[in-house]
C-alpha cells in the first residue's frame, strides 16, 4: 500500500507471509528468503527528511534461526540541513533512534537493543590560488545505548565521537583540439578522531562496501554502530575523459592509511587493517551503453572483490542489463 497524506507525508505498508517456506521456489516466483512486513511514514523536503518505520522480519532461509534474528525493528530519523552562521559552510543535524527485539531470551544470542542519539556534520570549501580547493569537515556523533540479555556489555552505554578533517584537492583540466577534455583531480584527506571509545554491539554495520563514493568519507561503515578510530589519511585520484562523440570514460583509484588498526569489516571489503586495500574503479558510458567495473585489491596484491555491470539502452521501450560479482 502507498498513500499520500496531508502536509507532504507519505505512508507505505507491506505484508509478506507464507504458510510453506518452499512457496516461492515451487511456483517460480522471486527468490525471497527473508520476509519483511511493516509500516513506513516519511516526508522529504529540500532541507529536511523525516522517516519512521516499524518492521517485522521472518526468515525462510535454510539455517536461519528466527529466535535469534531481530524479529521486530523500529527506527526514527529526523534530518535537517542548514547554513551555519559566523563560520559559514553547510551543516546537517540528524536525530535518530532505533530499537530491535529478538524472540530468544538467551544471553548474547537473544540480545535486545535500543539506541537514541544525534549526529552533527559540517563542511566548507575554500578556493585557493592556482585552483586548489581546501575543505574543512567536522562531525560530532553522540548516542545512548540500552542493552538487554547480553552480559558482555553494560546495560547502558554512552558514546560520543568527535571527528575533524582537512581535505586538499587540485582539479586539472585540459581541453583538446578536437573538443575532447580531461579532468584529473588528486585528493588528500587527513582525519582526526579519538583512538578509543566505549564498545557497543554492532547491529547495523556488519557489511560495508569500499567504492569511489565513500573513499573520502569520515566513516566507511554503512551504519551508526561501526566507528573508525584514530588519525587516518585517505588518498586518491580521479581522471575523467569527455569525448565530443558522447563517450565519457572515468577512472578512480585510492587507499586508506590509519593510525589504529580497523576492525569490524568483512574480509572481502578490503577495508580492514592499518591500511586498506587498493580501490580501482572504471566507468565508460554514452547514451546507449554503460560499463562499470569496481575492484578492490588486498595488501598482498591479490583480488579481494570485483563488481562488473553492463547496461544497454537501445531506441525503443526496452533495455538490457547484467552484472557479475566476485569476492574472496
Coordinates of C-alpha atoms in Angstrom, one line a residue:
X1 CA 0.0 0.0 0.0
X2 CA 1.1 3.6 -0.7
X3 CA -0.8 6.7 0.4
X4 CA -0.2 10.5 0.0
X5 CA -1.1 12.2 3.3
X6 CA -1.5 15.9 4.2
X7 CA 1.5 18.1 4.7
X8 CA 3.6 16.2 2.3
X9 CA 3.8 12.9 4.2
X10 CA 3.7 9.5 2.6
X11 CA 2.6 6.3 4.2
X12 CA 3.6 2.8 2.9
X13 CA 2.9 -0.6 4.2
X14 CA 3.8 -4.1 3.2
X15 CA 2.8 -7.6 4.3
X16 CA 4.8 -10.7 3.3
X17 CA 3.9 -14.1 4.7
X18 CA 3.8 -17.7 3.5
X19 CA 2.5 -20.9 5.0
X20 CA 5.1 -23.0 3.2
X21 CA 8.8 -22.0 3.1
X22 CA 9.1 -23.5 -0.4
X23 CA 6.2 -21.4 -1.8
X24 CA 8.4 -19.1 -3.9
X25 CA 10.6 -21.9 -5.2
X26 CA 7.7 -24.2 -6.1
X27 CA 5.8 -21.5 -8.1
X28 CA 8.9 -19.9 -9.8
X29 CA 8.4 -16.6 -8.1
X30 CA 11.0 -14.1 -6.9
X31 CA 13.6 -15.8 -4.6
X32 CA 12.6 -14.1 -1.4
X33 CA 14.2 -15.8 1.6
X34 CA 13.6 -13.2 4.3
X35 CA 10.0 -11.9 4.6
X36 CA 9.6 -8.2 5.6
X37 CA 6.4 -6.7 6.8
X38 CA 5.8 -3.2 8.2
X39 CA 4.8 0.4 8.1
X40 CA 6.8 3.5 7.0
X41 CA 5.9 7.1 7.4
X42 CA 8.2 9.6 5.6
X43 CA 8.4 13.2 4.3
X44 CA 11.2 14.6 2.0
X45 CA 11.7 18.4 1.6
X46 CA 14.5 20.4 0.2
X47 CA 16.3 20.8 3.6
X48 CA 14.5 18.2 5.7
X49 CA 13.9 14.5 5.9
X50 CA 11.6 12.6 8.3
X51 CA 11.3 8.8 8.4
X52 CA 9.7 6.4 10.9
X53 CA 9.4 2.6 10.4
X54 CA 8.1 -0.4 12.3
X55 CA 9.2 -3.6 10.7
X56 CA 8.8 -7.3 11.3
X57 CA 11.2 -9.9 9.8
X58 CA 10.8 -13.6 9.3
X59 CA 13.4 -15.8 7.6
X60 CA 12.6 -18.9 5.5
X61 CA 16.3 -19.3 4.6
X62 CA 17.7 -22.7 5.5
X63 CA 19.9 -22.5 8.5
X64 CA 18.5 -19.3 9.9
X65 CA 17.0 -19.3 13.4
X66 CA 14.2 -16.8 13.8
X67 CA 14.6 -16.8 17.6
X68 CA 18.0 -15.2 17.4
X69 CA 17.4 -12.9 14.4
X70 CA 16.0 -9.4 15.0
X71 CA 12.2 -10.0 14.6
X72 CA 10.9 -6.5 15.3
X73 CA 12.8 -3.4 14.4
X74 CA 11.6 0.2 15.0
X75 CA 13.6 3.2 13.6
X76 CA 13.0 7.0 13.6
X77 CA 15.1 9.7 11.8
X78 CA 14.8 13.5 11.5
X79 CA 17.4 15.2 9.4
X80 CA 17.8 19.0 8.8
X81 CA 20.3 20.8 6.6
X82 CA 21.1 24.5 7.1
X83 CA 23.7 27.2 6.5
X84 CA 26.0 27.7 9.6
X85 CA 26.3 31.4 10.7
X86 CA 29.6 33.0 11.5
X87 CA 32.0 30.3 10.3
X88 CA 29.9 29.6 7.1
X89 CA 29.6 26.3 5.2
X90 CA 26.7 23.8 5.2
X91 CA 25.7 21.8 8.2
X92 CA 23.3 18.9 8.9
X93 CA 21.8 17.8 12.2
X94 CA 20.3 14.4 12.4
X95 CA 18.4 12.9 15.4
X96 CA 17.9 9.2 15.1
X97 CA 16.6 6.3 17.2
X98 CA 16.4 2.5 16.8
X99 CA 15.1 -0.4 18.8
X100 CA 15.2 -4.1 17.9
X101 CA 14.0 -7.2 19.7
X102 CA 14.8 -10.9 19.4
X103 CA 12.4 -13.6 20.5
X104 CA 15.1 -15.6 22.3
X105 CA 15.8 -14.8 26.0
X106 CA 19.2 -16.5 25.9
X107 CA 22.3 -14.5 26.8
X108 CA 24.2 -12.8 23.9
X109 CA 22.3 -14.5 21.1
X110 CA 19.0 -13.1 22.4
X111 CA 20.3 -9.6 22.7
X112 CA 17.8 -6.7 22.6
X113 CA 19.0 -3.2 21.8
X114 CA 17.7 0.4 21.9
X115 CA 19.6 3.4 20.8
X116 CA 18.9 7.2 20.7
X117 CA 21.3 10.0 19.7
X118 CA 22.3 12.7 17.2
X119 CA 25.0 13.5 14.7
X120 CA 26.1 16.9 13.6
X121 CA 28.1 17.3 10.3
X122 CA 29.7 20.4 8.9
X123 CA 31.6 21.2 5.6
X124 CA 33.1 24.3 4.0
X125 CA 35.2 24.8 0.9
X126 CA 37.7 27.5 0.1
X127 CA 39.2 28.2 -3.4
X128 CA 42.9 28.9 -3.1
X129 CA 45.3 30.3 -5.6
X130 CA 46.1 28.1 -8.6
X131 CA 42.8 26.3 -8.3
X132 CA 43.5 24.4 -5.2
X133 CA 40.4 23.5 -3.1
X134 CA 40.7 23.4 0.7
X135 CA 37.8 21.7 2.5
X136 CA 37.2 21.7 6.2
X137 CA 34.9 18.9 7.7
X138 CA 33.7 18.2 11.2
X139 CA 31.4 15.7 12.8
X140 CA 30.0 15.1 16.3
X141 CA 28.2 11.9 17.0
X142 CA 26.6 11.0 20.4
X143 CA 24.4 8.0 21.2
X144 CA 23.0 6.4 24.3
X145 CA 22.5 2.6 24.1
X146 CA 20.3 0.3 26.2
X147 CA 21.4 -3.4 26.1
X148 CA 19.4 -6.3 27.4
X149 CA 20.2 -10.0 27.5
X150 CA 23.9 -9.6 26.7
X151 CA 26.3 -10.0 29.7
X152 CA 29.3 -8.9 27.6
X153 CA 28.1 -5.3 27.5
X154 CA 26.9 -2.9 30.3
X155 CA 23.2 -2.3 30.4
X156 CA 23.7 1.4 29.5
X157 CA 26.4 2.7 27.2
X158 CA 27.0 6.4 26.3
X159 CA 29.3 7.1 23.4
X160 CA 30.4 10.4 21.9
X161 CA 32.7 10.6 18.9
X162 CA 34.1 13.9 17.6
X163 CA 35.9 14.0 14.3
X164 CA 37.6 16.7 12.2
X165 CA 39.2 16.6 8.8
X166 CA 41.0 18.8 6.3
X167 CA 41.0 17.9 2.6
X168 CA 43.0 19.3 -0.3
X169 CA 42.1 18.7 -3.9
X170 CA 43.5 20.1 -7.1
X171 CA 41.5 19.7 -10.3
X172 CA 43.5 19.9 -13.5
X173 CA 41.5 20.5 -16.7
X174 CA 42.8 20.0 -20.3
X175 CA 40.9 20.8 -23.5
X176 CA 41.9 19.0 -26.7
X177 CA 42.0 20.5 -30.2
X178 CA 39.0 18.3 -31.4
X179 CA 36.7 19.2 -28.5
X180 CA 37.7 16.4 -26.1
X181 CA 38.5 17.3 -22.5
X182 CA 40.1 15.7 -19.5
X183 CA 39.7 16.4 -15.7
X184 CA 42.3 14.9 -13.3
X185 CA 41.8 15.5 -9.6
X186 CA 44.2 14.3 -6.9
X187 CA 42.7 14.4 -3.4
X188 CA 44.3 14.1 0.1
X189 CA 42.3 14.0 3.2
X190 CA 43.6 13.9 6.8
X191 CA 41.1 12.9 9.6
X192 CA 41.5 13.3 13.3
X193 CA 39.4 11.1 15.7
X194 CA 39.8 9.6 19.1
X195 CA 41.9 6.4 19.4
X196 CA 39.4 4.7 21.6
X197 CA 35.7 4.9 22.5
X198 CA 33.3 2.7 24.6
X199 CA 32.5 -0.5 22.7
X200 CA 28.9 -1.1 21.6
X201 CA 27.1 -4.0 20.0
X202 CA 27.4 -3.9 16.2
X203 CA 23.9 -4.4 14.8
X204 CA 23.8 -2.2 11.7
X205 CA 27.4 -2.0 10.3
X206 CA 28.1 -5.7 9.6
X207 CA 28.5 -5.4 5.9
X208 CA 30.4 -2.4 4.3
X209 CA 31.5 -1.6 0.8
X210 CA 34.6 0.3 -0.4
X211 CA 33.9 2.3 -3.5
X212 CA 34.6 5.7 -5.2
X213 CA 31.5 7.1 -3.5
X214 CA 32.8 6.7 0.1
X215 CA 36.6 6.8 -0.4
X216 CA 36.7 10.3 1.2
X217 CA 34.1 9.7 3.9
X218 CA 34.7 10.2 7.6
X219 CA 33.5 6.7 8.1
X220 CA 33.3 3.7 5.8
X221 CA 30.8 1.8 7.9
X222 CA 27.3 1.9 6.4
X223 CA 25.5 2.3 9.8
X224 CA 25.7 4.0 13.2
X225 CA 27.3 1.3 15.4
X226 CA 30.6 1.0 13.5
X227 CA 33.2 3.6 14.2
X228 CA 36.7 4.2 12.7
X229 CA 39.2 5.3 15.3
X230 CA 42.5 7.3 15.3
X231 CA 44.1 9.5 12.7
X232 CA 43.9 8.4 9.1
X233 CA 44.7 9.5 5.6
X234 CA 42.5 9.0 2.6
X235 CA 44.4 9.4 -0.7
X236 CA 43.0 9.1 -4.2
X237 CA 42.9 10.4 -7.7
X238 CA 40.2 10.6 -10.4
X239 CA 40.5 11.0 -14.1
X240 CA 37.6 11.7 -16.4
X241 CA 37.8 11.9 -20.2
X242 CA 34.9 13.6 -22.1
X243 CA 34.7 12.9 -25.9
X244 CA 32.7 15.1 -28.2
X245 CA 31.1 12.0 -29.7
X246 CA 29.2 11.5 -26.4
X247 CA 31.5 9.0 -24.7
X248 CA 32.7 9.5 -21.1
X249 CA 35.5 7.4 -19.6
X250 CA 36.5 7.7 -15.9
X251 CA 39.0 6.1 -13.5
X252 CA 39.2 6.4 -9.7
X253 CA 41.9 4.9 -7.5
X254 CA 42.6 5.3 -3.8
X255 CA 43.6 3.8 -0.5
X256 CA 43.4 4.5 3.3
X257 CA 46.2 4.6 5.8
X258 CA 45.4 4.5 9.6
X259 CA 47.0 5.1 13.0
X260 CA 44.7 2.4 14.6
X261 CA 44.0 -1.0 13.0
X262 CA 40.5 -1.1 11.7
X263 CA 38.3 -4.0 12.8
X264 CA 34.7 -5.0 12.2
X265 CA 34.9 -5.1 8.4
X266 CA 34.2 -8.2 6.4
X267 CA 37.3 -9.6 4.7
X268 CA 36.0 -9.1 1.1
X269 CA 35.6 -5.4 1.6
X270 CA 39.3 -4.7 1.7
X271 CA 38.7 -2.0 4.4
X272 CA 40.3 -3.8 7.4
X273 CA 43.8 -3.4 8.9
X274 CA 46.1 -0.5 9.3
X275 CA 45.9 0.2 5.6
X276 CA 43.1 -0.7 3.3
X277 CA 43.4 -2.5 0.0
X278 CA 43.6 -0.6 -3.2
X279 CA 40.4 0.6 -4.9
X280 CA 40.3 0.8 -8.7
X281 CA 37.0 1.8 -10.3
X282 CA 36.4 2.4 -14.0
X283 CA 33.4 3.6 -16.0
X284 CA 32.6 4.1 -19.7
X285 CA 29.3 5.3 -21.0
X286 CA 27.4 7.0 -23.8
X287 CA 23.7 7.4 -24.5
X288 CA 23.2 3.7 -25.1
X289 CA 25.8 1.8 -23.3
X290 CA 27.3 1.9 -19.7
X291 CA 30.0 -0.3 -18.4
X292 CA 31.2 -0.1 -14.8
X293 CA 33.9 -2.2 -13.0
X294 CA 35.0 -1.8 -9.4
X295 CA 37.8 -3.8 -8.0
X296 CA 39.5 -4.0 -4.5
X297 CA 43.0 -5.4 -4.2
X298 CA 44.4 -6.7 -0.9
X299 CA 47.7 -5.5 0.6
X300 CA 49.3 -8.6 -0.9
X301 CA 48.2 -7.6 -4.4
X302 CA 45.5 -10.3 -4.7
X303 CA 42.0 -9.5 -5.8
X304 CA 39.5 -9.2 -2.8
X305 CA 36.4 -8.2 -4.7
X306 CA 35.3 -7.3 -8.2
X307 CA 32.0 -6.0 -9.5
X308 CA 31.2 -5.7 -13.2
X309 CA 27.9 -4.3 -14.6
X310 CA 26.7 -3.5 -18.1
X311 CA 23.6 -1.7 -19.3
X312 CA 22.4 -1.3 -22.9
X313 CA 19.5 1.0 -23.8
X314 CA 18.7 0.8 -27.5
X315 CA 16.0 3.0 -29.1
X316 CA 12.5 1.8 -28.1
X317 CA 10.8 0.6 -25.0
X318 CA 13.3 -2.0 -23.7
X319 CA 16.8 -2.1 -22.1
X320 CA 19.1 -4.9 -21.0
X321 CA 21.4 -5.1 -18.1
X322 CA 23.6 -7.7 -16.4
X323 CA 26.2 -7.9 -13.6
X324 CA 28.8 -10.2 -12.2
X325 CA 30.1 -10.1 -8.7
X326 CA 33.2 -11.9 -7.3
X327 CA 34.6 -11.8 -3.8
X328 CA 37.1 -13.8 -1.9

